[in-house]
Amino acid sequence: MKSPLLTIRGLGKGYPAVADPKARLAGLGRALLGLPIPRIPVLSGVDFEVRPGESLGIIGENGAGKSTLLKLISGVLQPSEGQISRSGSIGALLELGAGFDSDLTGGDNIALAASLMGLSPIDIAERREAIIEFADIGRYIDEPIKHYSSGMTVRLGFAVVAACRPDLLITDEVLAVGDESFQKKCVRWIEEYLESGGTLLLVSHSMYHVQKLCRHALWLKEGRVAAYGDVFDVTQDYLAYHERKQADSPREVDPEYSGGEYRISRVVVNDQVENIQVLLKPEQSLRVETDIYSPDGRPPVFGFGVVRADGTAVYGSTSEIDGVAPARRLDDSHWRFELLLEATELLPGGYALRLHALEPEGIRLHDTVERGFSLRGQSREFGHVRLKHRWSFDE
Amino acid sequence: MATQYWNLTRRFLRQELEGRFRGNLAGAAWALIGPLLQLAVFFVVFVHIFKARIPGMEGVDYLAFLALGFWPWFAFSEAVTRATTVIRDNAGLIGKVSLPRSVLVVARVLGVFILHGVGFAFVLTLLPLVGVNVSLSGIPIVVLLWLPLLILAMGMAFLSGSLQVFVRDFEQVVAYLLQIGFFLTPILFSRDMVPGPLRIAVDLNPMTGIVQATRDAYLGGSVNFAQVAASVGLSLLFLIAGYVVFRRCDRYFEDYL
C-alpha cells in the first residue's frame, strides 16, 4: 500500500470567541507569549487519510466546515488543534478568483497564480499557451480580471490548476459557476487526471459529481465527521438525512400504554429494539415484529408502509387486506404480528418503515410508529423501485 | 524552497512596482517628484524663512545636506508606513491561497527601496552638477549604507505589519511615531547641534548613524565608523526582533483579518 499523501489526525479549527478591539489586543499579547486564544470551534476531531490515486468527496450542509477543512489542508488556514501532514504538491482551487489580482490582466494573473502554486518563471512560460487554450476565453485574456464574468474567472483558475498538475488537487464548489460545456470539460479533465494517478479532494453539493468522480466520501456535520467510507453509502445516508429533515418525526413507542386506543407497544426490526437507522445490505430483508395493544382484547389490524424518508409513499398494506390474523396473542390485551418484508426491488437509498395499529375493522389508524432504514448498494438507476424491464420485445 | 520563495518575492515585487502608480499619468516619476517637492519646501522654509544655518554650509551645500538626510529617511519611513498595512491590503489573497506571508512584507519594502534608491541615485548625480563638492571615494560607502537602512526598515516593517493586524489603531500610532522619528534623526540639522539630553535620544536612533555617515562620506568629512557599527548592530537587532514577532503572529493573521 502506498504511503498517504495526506494524513489528518484530530484536526480542529476555531475562530476567536470575541474580536472587539480589546480582545484583539489581548489576542496579540497571547500570540506574542505563545498562549492559546479562546476559540469557538467550527471543526473538531477530523481524522482521515488520502492515499495517492484516491478520490475523496467532502459533503455536508452549508456551514458544516467543508471549506474550512479544505483551507486547512491547503495551508491557507492554520489548525487550532491536531496535525496535518502532507507530501507532494497541492493545487487548490478554493474560491472564485483565488490567487488573482483583479487589476491585472488574465495573462499576468496566470503568472501570479502559477507562481503562488510554486511554479518557476520558466515553467510558467512553458505552460502559458496550454493554460490560455484550456481557459478558452478569447481576447479577454488581455483584459483586467475585474472585467471578467465569474464563469471566465473560474475558467482561468481551473486552467492554471490543470496546467500545474499537482499531486493532490483540491477543489471547492467553484466548478458549479462554469457553464455546461466548461463543467463537462473540467469533469473530463479530472477523470483523465484520476486515471493517470492523480488524487482528488472535491467539495460539492452535487451528489452527481461526487458519485461520478469520487470513490470515497466524507460527510461533515456541524464540524465533525458524520460518515466516512464508500461514496455510495455516504451520499445515500446524506440524502436520506436531508429527506428525513424535511419530514415530521412521529411519536415514540410507549410500552406501558393502557388507554382506550389501539396502540403499538413494541417494535423490533432486524433484532433492533431501539429507534436507530437500520442498515440493509443488498438482498437483505426486513424482519419486523410488532406488538399491538388492544383496549378490548379483540385482535387488531396491523398496517405497514414503506415511504421515502421525505414521506413519498412507495408501498403499503395491512393484515386485513392480506387476510391474515396476528401471529400470536401475548396476553389479554396484546397481540403480536410478524412481518418479513423483502426489499430487493427498492433502489438503494434512505427509506422509512411506517407501522400502524388499526382497530379490528381496519378502518381507522390509531397509532403510527416509524423506523428509518437505508439500503446499501451502488446503483445509478433513478426513482424508488426497480421495475422489471427488458431491452427487446422478443420472448 | 528558497528559489520558490525568491520567485514569489520577485512576482510580488513586480506587482508592487507596476501596481503602485498604475493609471497615473506620470507613473513612476511620482517616486521622484514627491520627495523633490518636499525637499524644495523644506529648503525654502529653512533657508529663506528661518534663515537656518549649518556651520560651514551655505546655499547649495545646505541643499545637499538636506537631500542626503531626506532620501534615506523617505525610504525608511515610506517602507514602514506601507508595510504596516501590507497584511491587511492582501487579506483577500491570504484568505484564499497558501503563501509565506513574509513575502508580502519583503516585496513591499524592497519595492519602496528600489523606487527611492533610483531617486537617490538621481540626486547623487545631480548634486555635483549644481556645484556641490563631492568626495568620489565616499560614494561606495554611501551606497553600502543602504544595507543597514534596508535591514532596519525590514525589521520595523515586520514589526508594524504584524501588530497592525491585531490592533487597528496601530496605523495612527505609526504615523505619529514616524513624525517623532523624523525629528529625532539629524535630517534638518546636524547631530552636533542637538543639546544635551536630547542628543542621547538622537544617538540612540539607529537612523542617526546612517544619515550622518551618508553625509560625511559624500561631502568628504570623516565617517564615524563606531557610530555606523552601532547603527548596524541596532538594525540587525530590530530585524531579528521584528521577524520573531512576525513569526509568532503569522499563524493568527487569518483569525484577525
XYZ file of C-alpha atoms in Angstrom:
652
model
C 0.000 0.000 0.000
C 1.302 3.413 -0.946
C 2.083 5.822 1.870
C -0.568 8.506 2.297
C -0.338 11.829 0.507
C -2.267 13.438 3.273
C -2.720 12.357 6.886
C -5.075 14.189 9.179
C -5.202 13.437 12.893
C -7.571 15.024 15.389
C -7.817 18.149 13.289
C -9.751 21.053 14.740
C -10.181 24.710 13.929
C -11.852 27.501 15.827
C -12.179 31.217 15.445
C -11.527 33.682 18.253
C -14.512 33.830 20.564
C -14.544 37.628 20.533
C -12.869 40.083 18.218
C -13.603 43.569 19.531
C -10.588 45.906 19.761
C -9.840 44.928 23.373
C -9.987 41.223 22.626
C -7.733 41.795 19.628
C -5.150 43.454 21.852
C -5.403 40.540 24.281
C -5.037 38.201 21.312
C -1.840 39.990 20.302
C -0.456 39.581 23.825
C -1.307 35.896 23.853
C 0.144 35.368 20.379
C 3.420 37.027 21.415
C 3.609 34.952 24.603
C 2.618 31.788 22.735
C -0.542 31.269 24.814
C -3.705 29.766 23.335
C -6.513 32.096 22.295
C -10.073 31.195 23.385
C -11.901 29.897 20.359
C -15.284 28.822 19.097
C -14.757 25.528 17.291
C -16.018 25.171 13.733
C -14.278 21.882 13.073
C -13.138 19.238 15.514
C -11.804 15.712 15.714
C -11.378 15.118 11.997
C -9.275 12.070 11.100
C -8.644 10.640 7.675
C -6.001 9.739 5.169
C -5.745 10.216 1.472
C -3.507 7.892 -0.486
C -2.144 8.539 -3.947
C -4.739 7.811 -6.617
C -7.648 8.156 -4.219
C -10.610 10.431 -4.788
C -12.490 11.728 -1.791
C -15.668 13.774 -1.930
C -16.476 16.001 1.007
C -20.166 16.650 1.519
C -22.252 18.368 4.131
C -24.711 21.150 4.748
C -23.844 24.829 4.475
C -21.652 25.822 7.372
C -20.630 22.267 8.200
C -16.957 23.190 7.900
C -16.174 21.838 4.430
C -14.406 24.926 3.147
C -12.571 25.355 6.441
C -11.322 21.784 6.126
C -10.066 22.381 2.588
C -8.388 25.612 3.616
C -6.639 23.816 6.461
C -5.467 21.093 4.106
C -4.195 23.523 1.510
C -2.383 25.553 4.164
C -4.429 28.738 3.869
C -5.531 28.317 7.483
C -3.546 27.022 10.426
C -5.086 24.262 12.564
C -6.091 25.119 16.136
C -5.519 21.509 17.156
C -4.378 18.253 15.615
C -1.979 17.642 12.786
C -1.917 17.631 9.037
C 0.982 16.042 7.244
C 1.277 16.447 3.518
C 3.655 15.010 0.995
C 3.691 16.049 -2.618
C 2.432 19.166 -4.305
C -1.031 20.520 -3.649
C -3.064 22.506 -6.122
C -6.091 24.181 -4.642
C -8.928 25.957 -6.381
C -10.794 27.111 -3.322
C -12.700 30.228 -4.133
C -13.638 32.296 -7.070
C -10.635 34.357 -8.117
C -8.276 32.928 -5.513
C -4.700 33.916 -6.234
C -5.745 36.520 -8.766
C -5.297 40.270 -8.632
C -8.352 41.929 -10.120
C -6.342 44.814 -11.589
C -4.013 42.569 -13.561
C -4.816 41.136 -16.964
C -5.666 37.477 -17.388
C -2.203 36.824 -18.773
C -0.435 38.445 -15.808
C -2.708 36.600 -13.430
C -1.692 33.290 -14.951
C 1.875 34.091 -13.912
C 0.768 35.240 -10.465
C -1.454 32.253 -9.704
C 1.052 29.781 -11.098
C 3.910 31.197 -9.049
C 1.688 31.006 -5.960
C 1.381 27.310 -6.751
C 5.130 27.084 -6.788
C 5.923 27.156 -10.490
C 9.155 28.795 -11.615
C 9.053 31.546 -14.252
C 10.411 29.061 -16.822
C 7.669 26.514 -16.060
C 5.092 29.254 -16.314
C 6.332 30.429 -19.693
C 6.254 26.842 -20.953
C 2.660 26.211 -19.894
C 1.241 29.594 -20.730
C -0.118 28.602 -24.127
C -1.751 25.464 -22.755
C -3.399 27.470 -19.992
C -4.779 30.075 -22.378
C -6.067 27.340 -24.648
C -7.743 25.448 -21.805
C -9.347 28.587 -20.381
C -10.653 29.462 -23.843
C -11.774 32.998 -23.025
C -10.589 34.587 -26.255
C -9.490 38.224 -26.277
C -10.401 38.628 -22.588
C -7.032 37.169 -21.704
C -5.573 40.676 -22.191
C -8.243 42.413 -20.120
C -8.064 43.010 -16.371
C -9.776 40.268 -14.364
C -12.226 42.786 -12.922
C -13.966 42.840 -16.288
C -14.440 39.070 -16.216
C -17.660 37.258 -15.520
C -17.461 34.738 -12.682
C -17.523 31.939 -15.238
C -14.481 33.332 -17.035
C -12.607 33.726 -13.749
C -13.238 30.088 -12.935
C -12.144 29.030 -16.388
C -8.835 30.781 -15.945
C -8.414 29.467 -12.387
C -9.079 25.888 -13.363
C -6.830 26.168 -16.396
C -3.913 27.215 -14.176
C -4.516 24.359 -11.733
C -4.840 21.909 -14.594
C -1.542 23.064 -16.072
C 0.236 22.698 -12.725
C -0.921 19.075 -12.446
C -0.459 18.841 -8.679
C -0.127 15.519 -6.848
C -3.236 16.426 -4.884
C -5.979 18.504 -6.443
C -8.323 20.264 -4.067
C -11.377 21.947 -5.428
C -14.326 23.618 -3.832
C -17.785 24.264 -5.209
C -16.357 26.695 -7.791
C -16.877 24.407 -10.753
C -20.592 24.985 -10.449
C -20.046 28.523 -11.747
C -18.853 27.380 -15.154
C -21.275 26.782 -17.977
C -22.371 23.310 -19.046
C -19.641 22.781 -21.614
C -16.883 24.026 -19.344
C -18.127 21.848 -16.478
C -18.018 18.863 -18.788
C -14.509 19.808 -19.868
C -13.426 20.005 -16.210
C -15.050 16.703 -15.330
C -13.358 15.077 -18.319
C -10.040 16.569 -17.269
C -10.452 15.375 -13.675
C -11.383 11.861 -14.833
C -8.318 11.722 -17.025
C -6.202 13.136 -14.178
C -7.511 10.451 -11.811
C -6.873 7.715 -14.353
C -3.280 8.821 -14.711
C -2.748 8.533 -10.958
C -3.896 11.920 -9.689
C -5.505 12.376 -6.307
C -8.621 14.435 -5.727
C -10.391 16.147 -2.874
C -13.697 17.557 -4.038
C -16.258 19.566 -2.142
C -19.600 19.597 -3.852
C -23.307 19.776 -3.231
C -23.875 17.892 -6.444
C -24.140 14.227 -5.462
C -23.974 13.500 -9.169
C -20.477 14.973 -9.420
C -19.379 13.379 -6.168
C -20.589 9.926 -7.204
C -19.135 10.318 -10.662
C -15.685 11.499 -9.619
C -15.084 10.088 -6.130
C -14.700 6.622 -4.745
C -14.878 7.670 -1.116
C -16.826 10.336 0.653
C -16.638 12.165 3.934
C -19.768 13.705 5.403
C -19.169 16.659 7.659
C -21.929 17.628 10.030
C -21.563 20.577 12.417
C -17.801 20.426 12.193
C -17.484 16.702 12.828
C -17.232 13.654 10.634
C -20.714 12.117 10.413
C -19.729 9.375 7.979
C -16.650 8.333 6.064
C -16.417 5.493 3.602
C -17.645 4.297 0.253
C -19.075 7.155 -1.783
C -22.436 5.479 -2.411
C -23.031 4.589 1.241
C -22.140 8.039 2.483
C -24.035 10.008 -0.136
C -27.145 7.842 0.347
C -27.046 8.395 4.097
C -26.554 12.086 3.488
C -29.505 12.331 1.109
C -31.657 10.270 3.475
C -30.724 12.630 6.271
C -31.921 15.563 4.183
C -35.169 13.837 3.324
C -35.770 12.997 6.980
C -35.031 16.553 7.993
C -37.903 17.733 5.829
C -40.384 15.152 7.132
C -42.013 15.324 10.601
C -40.904 12.906 13.228
C -43.738 10.691 14.558
C -44.409 9.644 18.120
C -42.346 7.112 20.020
C -43.480 3.712 21.269
C -44.964 3.617 24.787
C -44.948 0.016 26.099
C -46.860 0.990 29.294
C -49.852 2.472 27.457
C -53.229 1.182 28.700
C -55.797 3.727 27.454
C -58.729 3.385 25.122
C -56.827 3.403 21.817
C -55.214 0.694 19.740
C -51.517 1.310 20.188
C -48.222 -0.186 19.104
C -46.406 -1.211 22.285
C -43.193 -2.713 20.948
C -41.302 -2.782 17.645
C -38.301 -4.907 16.753
C -36.758 -4.500 13.322
C -33.977 -6.929 12.430
C -33.348 -7.591 16.141
C -33.118 -3.877 16.893
C -35.440 -2.591 19.590
C -34.138 0.963 19.687
C -35.187 3.528 17.135
C -31.993 3.698 15.148
C -31.428 3.596 11.456
C -31.469 0.016 10.125
C -28.827 -0.682 7.513
C -29.742 -3.235 4.892
C -27.206 -4.894 2.690
C -28.341 -5.706 -0.842
C -30.683 -8.742 -0.837
C -31.248 -8.445 2.914
C -34.863 -8.415 4.154
C -36.620 -6.560 6.947
C -37.870 -8.736 9.828
C -40.464 -6.733 11.675
C -42.001 -7.824 14.980
C -44.779 -5.571 16.231
C -46.843 -5.865 19.416
C -50.171 -4.039 19.418
C -52.222 -3.132 22.471
C -55.911 -3.723 22.047
C -58.114 -1.988 24.666
C -60.938 -4.517 24.342
C -58.748 -7.558 23.713
C -60.061 -8.188 20.184
C -57.351 -8.938 17.526
C -56.332 -5.621 15.960
C -55.304 -4.966 12.365
C -51.679 -4.195 11.604
C -50.667 -1.965 8.705
C -47.266 -1.217 7.271
C -45.928 1.097 4.624
C -42.633 1.956 3.085
C -42.038 5.614 2.338
C -39.081 7.587 1.117
C -37.550 9.439 4.011
C -39.318 12.580 2.786
C -42.716 10.881 3.077
C -43.337 9.822 -0.535
C -45.271 6.544 -0.363
C -43.689 3.558 -2.060
C -45.845 0.638 -0.944
C -48.181 -0.325 1.895
C -50.638 -2.982 3.020
C -52.467 -4.272 6.130
C -53.134 -7.616 7.715
C -56.791 -7.051 6.891
C -56.121 -6.521 3.143
C -53.879 -9.573 3.084
C -56.439 -11.548 5.133
C -54.094 -12.658 7.900
C -54.517 -12.845 11.662
C -51.996 -11.858 14.337
C -49.205 -14.366 14.747
C -49.810 -14.735 18.472
C -51.790 -13.441 21.412
C -49.393 -12.347 24.155
C -51.879 -11.615 26.946
C -55.401 -10.234 27.399
C -54.685 -7.023 25.580
C -51.505 -7.544 23.494
C -51.180 -9.170 20.078
C -48.030 -9.843 18.122
C -47.544 -9.559 14.340
C -44.544 -10.852 12.437
C -43.715 -9.475 9.003
C -40.945 -10.440 6.628
C -40.536 -7.681 4.074
C -38.278 -8.183 1.098
C -36.636 -5.016 -0.064
C -34.948 -6.383 -3.155
C -36.950 -4.239 -5.556
C -36.130 -0.998 -3.757
C -33.352 1.146 -5.122
C -30.520 1.993 -2.737
C -31.226 4.986 -0.551
C -32.921 6.114 2.618
C -36.440 4.940 3.478
C -38.776 4.790 6.431
C -40.936 1.896 7.502
C -44.273 3.050 8.919
C -46.134 0.689 11.208
C -49.775 1.313 12.028
C -52.196 -0.009 14.620
C -55.818 -0.185 13.396
C -58.955 -1.413 15.176
C -60.297 -4.894 14.156
C -62.429 -3.395 11.363
C -59.313 -1.994 9.724
C -60.852 1.403 9.048
C -59.145 3.905 11.268
C -55.433 4.426 12.044
C -54.977 4.613 15.789
C -51.209 4.722 16.039
C -48.181 5.107 13.806
C -44.553 4.290 14.529
C -41.737 4.937 12.125
C -38.383 3.252 11.693
C -35.799 4.520 9.271
C -33.743 2.167 7.177
C -31.304 2.602 4.404
C -30.465 0.277 1.668
C -26.858 -0.160 0.735
C -25.754 -0.716 -2.777
C -24.380 1.006 -5.820
C -26.823 1.901 -8.459
C -27.173 4.710 -10.918
C -30.783 3.908 -11.721
C -33.415 6.526 -10.965
C -36.537 6.522 -8.803
C -37.521 4.402 -5.813
C -38.293 0.939 -7.065
C -36.805 -1.233 -9.693
C -39.397 -2.088 -12.341
C -38.822 -5.267 -14.255
C -37.733 -4.409 -17.759
C -36.248 -5.996 -20.849
C -34.433 -4.426 -23.798
C -36.158 -6.360 -26.514
C -39.753 -7.368 -27.339
C -38.825 -10.944 -28.223
C -39.630 -13.639 -25.721
C 12.104 26.041 -1.342
C 14.412 29.050 -1.302
C 14.105 29.534 -5.047
C 10.344 29.275 -4.744
C 10.416 31.972 -2.067
C 12.570 34.157 -4.266
C 10.344 33.564 -7.307
C 7.327 34.635 -5.288
C 9.140 37.670 -3.921
C 10.063 38.743 -7.441
C 6.484 38.245 -8.592
C 5.090 40.400 -5.793
C 7.847 42.936 -6.179
C 6.930 43.345 -9.820
C 3.295 43.736 -8.873
C 4.296 46.257 -6.220
C 6.262 48.363 -8.701
C 3.730 48.074 -11.502
C 0.675 48.453 -9.341
C 1.845 51.402 -7.296
C 1.440 54.078 -9.930
C -0.809 52.170 -12.329
C -3.187 54.509 -14.049
C -1.204 57.613 -13.069
C -0.163 59.885 -15.910
C 3.334 60.496 -14.576
C 3.737 56.876 -13.471
C 6.881 56.018 -11.546
C 8.114 59.612 -11.879
C 5.973 60.290 -8.837
C 8.542 58.439 -6.775
C 10.932 61.294 -7.590
C 8.544 64.220 -7.891
C 7.105 63.777 -4.390
C 10.384 63.809 -2.466
C 11.797 66.598 -4.666
C 8.800 68.806 -3.912
C 9.113 68.079 -0.215
C 12.815 68.851 -0.329
C 12.101 72.135 -2.101
C 9.531 73.145 0.509
C 11.879 72.439 3.410
C 14.729 74.198 1.637
C 12.679 77.339 1.087
C 11.238 77.343 4.598
C 14.515 76.746 6.360
C 16.881 78.783 4.244
C 14.662 81.715 3.316
C 12.252 81.968 6.231
C 14.099 80.581 9.264
C 17.451 81.643 7.846
C 18.745 78.387 9.273
C 22.482 77.868 9.055
C 24.648 74.828 9.480
C 28.180 75.947 10.372
C 30.242 75.966 7.181
C 27.287 75.360 4.868
C 25.801 77.893 2.542
C 23.089 77.697 -0.133
C 23.635 74.715 -2.308
C 25.669 72.890 0.306
C 22.744 73.006 2.685
C 20.574 71.657 -0.107
C 22.951 68.686 -0.388
C 22.907 68.379 3.378
C 19.114 68.176 3.375
C 18.895 65.803 0.400
C 21.393 63.357 1.900
C 19.319 63.188 5.055
C 15.959 63.182 3.347
C 16.345 60.269 0.957
C 17.330 57.566 3.434
C 14.521 58.836 5.646
C 11.978 58.765 2.795
C 12.903 55.180 2.016
C 12.723 54.132 5.653
C 9.528 55.903 6.637
C 7.650 55.036 3.475
C 8.696 51.397 3.745
C 7.417 51.227 7.314
C 4.191 53.117 6.534
C 3.355 50.957 3.556
C 4.347 47.714 5.252
C 2.088 48.492 8.202
C -0.996 47.762 6.132
C 0.505 45.172 3.791
C -1.093 42.171 5.501
C -4.493 43.816 5.585
C -4.153 45.027 1.992
C -3.642 41.423 0.970
C -6.346 39.966 3.212
C -8.174 38.608 0.177
C -5.112 36.763 -1.009
C -4.193 35.461 2.453
C -7.705 34.108 2.958
C -7.705 32.214 -0.301
C -4.264 30.890 -1.102
C -1.440 29.494 0.927
C 1.745 31.512 0.742
C 4.575 32.554 3.049
C 3.195 35.870 4.275
C 6.621 37.343 4.887
C 6.980 37.538 1.094
C 4.400 40.319 1.091
C 6.377 42.397 3.599
C 9.701 41.770 1.897
C 8.324 42.639 -1.539
C 6.719 45.834 -0.307
C 9.844 47.081 1.476
C 12.036 46.185 -1.499
C 9.612 47.971 -3.791
C 9.890 51.191 -1.790
C 13.662 50.878 -1.592
C 14.019 50.367 -5.318
C 11.940 53.455 -6.118
C 13.753 55.668 -3.623
C 17.076 54.056 -4.448
C 16.643 55.196 -8.039
C 15.596 58.645 -6.808
C 18.618 58.793 -4.519
C 20.985 57.798 -7.321
C 19.456 60.570 -9.410
C 20.009 63.101 -6.614
C 23.579 61.902 -6.039
C 24.384 62.520 -9.703
C 22.552 65.836 -9.741
C 24.288 67.427 -6.742
C 27.775 67.706 -8.277
C 26.178 69.268 -11.355
C 24.771 72.137 -9.282
C 28.153 72.776 -7.716
C 28.376 70.592 -4.636
C 31.853 69.309 -3.843
C 31.617 65.551 -3.812
C 34.114 63.049 -2.424
C 34.150 60.273 -5.032
C 35.828 57.815 -2.708
C 32.871 58.194 -0.338
C 30.262 57.052 -2.877
C 30.682 53.287 -2.246
C 30.148 53.924 1.474
C 27.013 55.938 0.732
C 25.682 53.020 -1.321
C 26.678 50.405 1.257
C 24.923 52.372 3.983
C 21.620 51.453 2.350
C 22.150 47.902 3.542
C 21.736 48.656 7.263
C 18.976 51.056 6.242
C 17.182 48.202 4.479
C 17.752 45.881 7.434
C 16.339 48.436 9.833
C 13.330 49.178 7.624
C 12.679 45.468 7.156
C 12.733 44.871 10.907
C 10.336 47.737 11.567
C 8.143 46.584 8.684
C 7.801 43.071 10.091
C 7.016 44.534 13.486
C 4.414 47.088 12.410
C 2.918 44.817 9.762
C 2.125 42.112 12.291
C 0.944 44.426 15.076
C -1.428 46.248 12.737
C -3.365 43.031 12.093
C -4.319 42.805 15.760
C -4.589 46.450 16.714
C -6.104 48.630 14.029
C -5.102 51.825 15.866
C -1.516 50.970 15.190
C -1.675 52.646 11.797
C -2.280 56.019 13.503
C 0.426 55.327 16.071
C 2.958 54.553 13.355
C 2.228 57.857 11.612
C 2.984 59.826 14.786
C 5.957 57.704 15.739
C 7.473 58.337 12.335
C 6.922 62.060 12.766
C 8.761 61.953 16.076
C 11.401 59.778 14.438
C 11.851 62.409 11.739
C 12.850 64.961 14.346
C 14.971 62.500 16.299
C 17.004 61.951 13.136
C 19.519 64.618 12.117
C 17.854 65.468 8.811
C 17.178 69.192 9.057
C 20.050 69.705 11.456
C 23.293 68.008 12.299
C 23.719 65.703 15.268
C 26.191 68.075 16.916
C 23.644 70.888 17.018
C 21.368 68.921 19.351
C 21.699 69.948 23.009
C 22.463 67.567 25.938
C 19.684 65.206 26.947
C 18.001 65.328 23.533
C 21.258 64.275 21.943
C 21.075 60.972 23.829
C 17.723 60.274 22.188
C 19.125 61.199 18.784
C 22.153 58.999 19.337
C 20.003 56.035 20.321
C 18.205 56.291 16.992
C 19.876 53.877 14.548
C 18.966 56.229 11.679
C 21.329 58.860 13.104
C 24.479 56.895 12.376
C 23.302 56.071 8.864
C 22.361 59.651 7.944
C 25.464 61.206 9.495
C 27.783 58.726 7.769
C 26.000 59.244 4.435
C 26.696 62.971 4.631
C 30.239 62.622 5.857
C 31.138 60.117 3.179
C 29.530 62.048 0.330
C 30.708 65.515 1.339
C 34.235 64.401 2.236
C 34.037 64.542 6.029
C 35.435 61.854 8.288
C 32.996 58.995 8.808
C 32.385 57.934 12.410
C 32.640 54.197 11.897
C 31.950 53.368 15.535
C 28.585 55.063 15.218
C 27.904 53.239 11.947
C 28.744 49.927 13.599
C 26.331 50.734 16.416
C 23.630 51.528 13.846
C 24.282 48.269 12.006
C 24.078 46.341 15.282
C 20.842 48.039 16.299
C 19.360 47.497 12.835
C 20.139 43.787 12.994
C 18.569 43.663 16.423
C 15.411 45.279 15.041
C 15.326 42.833 12.159
C 15.602 39.835 14.474
C 13.014 41.210 16.905
C 10.677 42.181 14.071
C 10.955 38.793 12.420
C 10.413 36.912 15.683
C 7.261 38.934 16.363
C 6.096 38.363 12.807
C 6.608 34.605 13.079
C 4.699 34.499 16.351
C 1.780 36.488 14.942
C 1.796 34.948 11.472
C -0.388 31.947 12.336
C -3.041 34.185 13.887
C -3.385 36.624 10.977
C -6.297 34.678 9.499
C -8.197 34.984 12.787
C -7.976 38.747 12.986
C -8.049 39.923 9.381
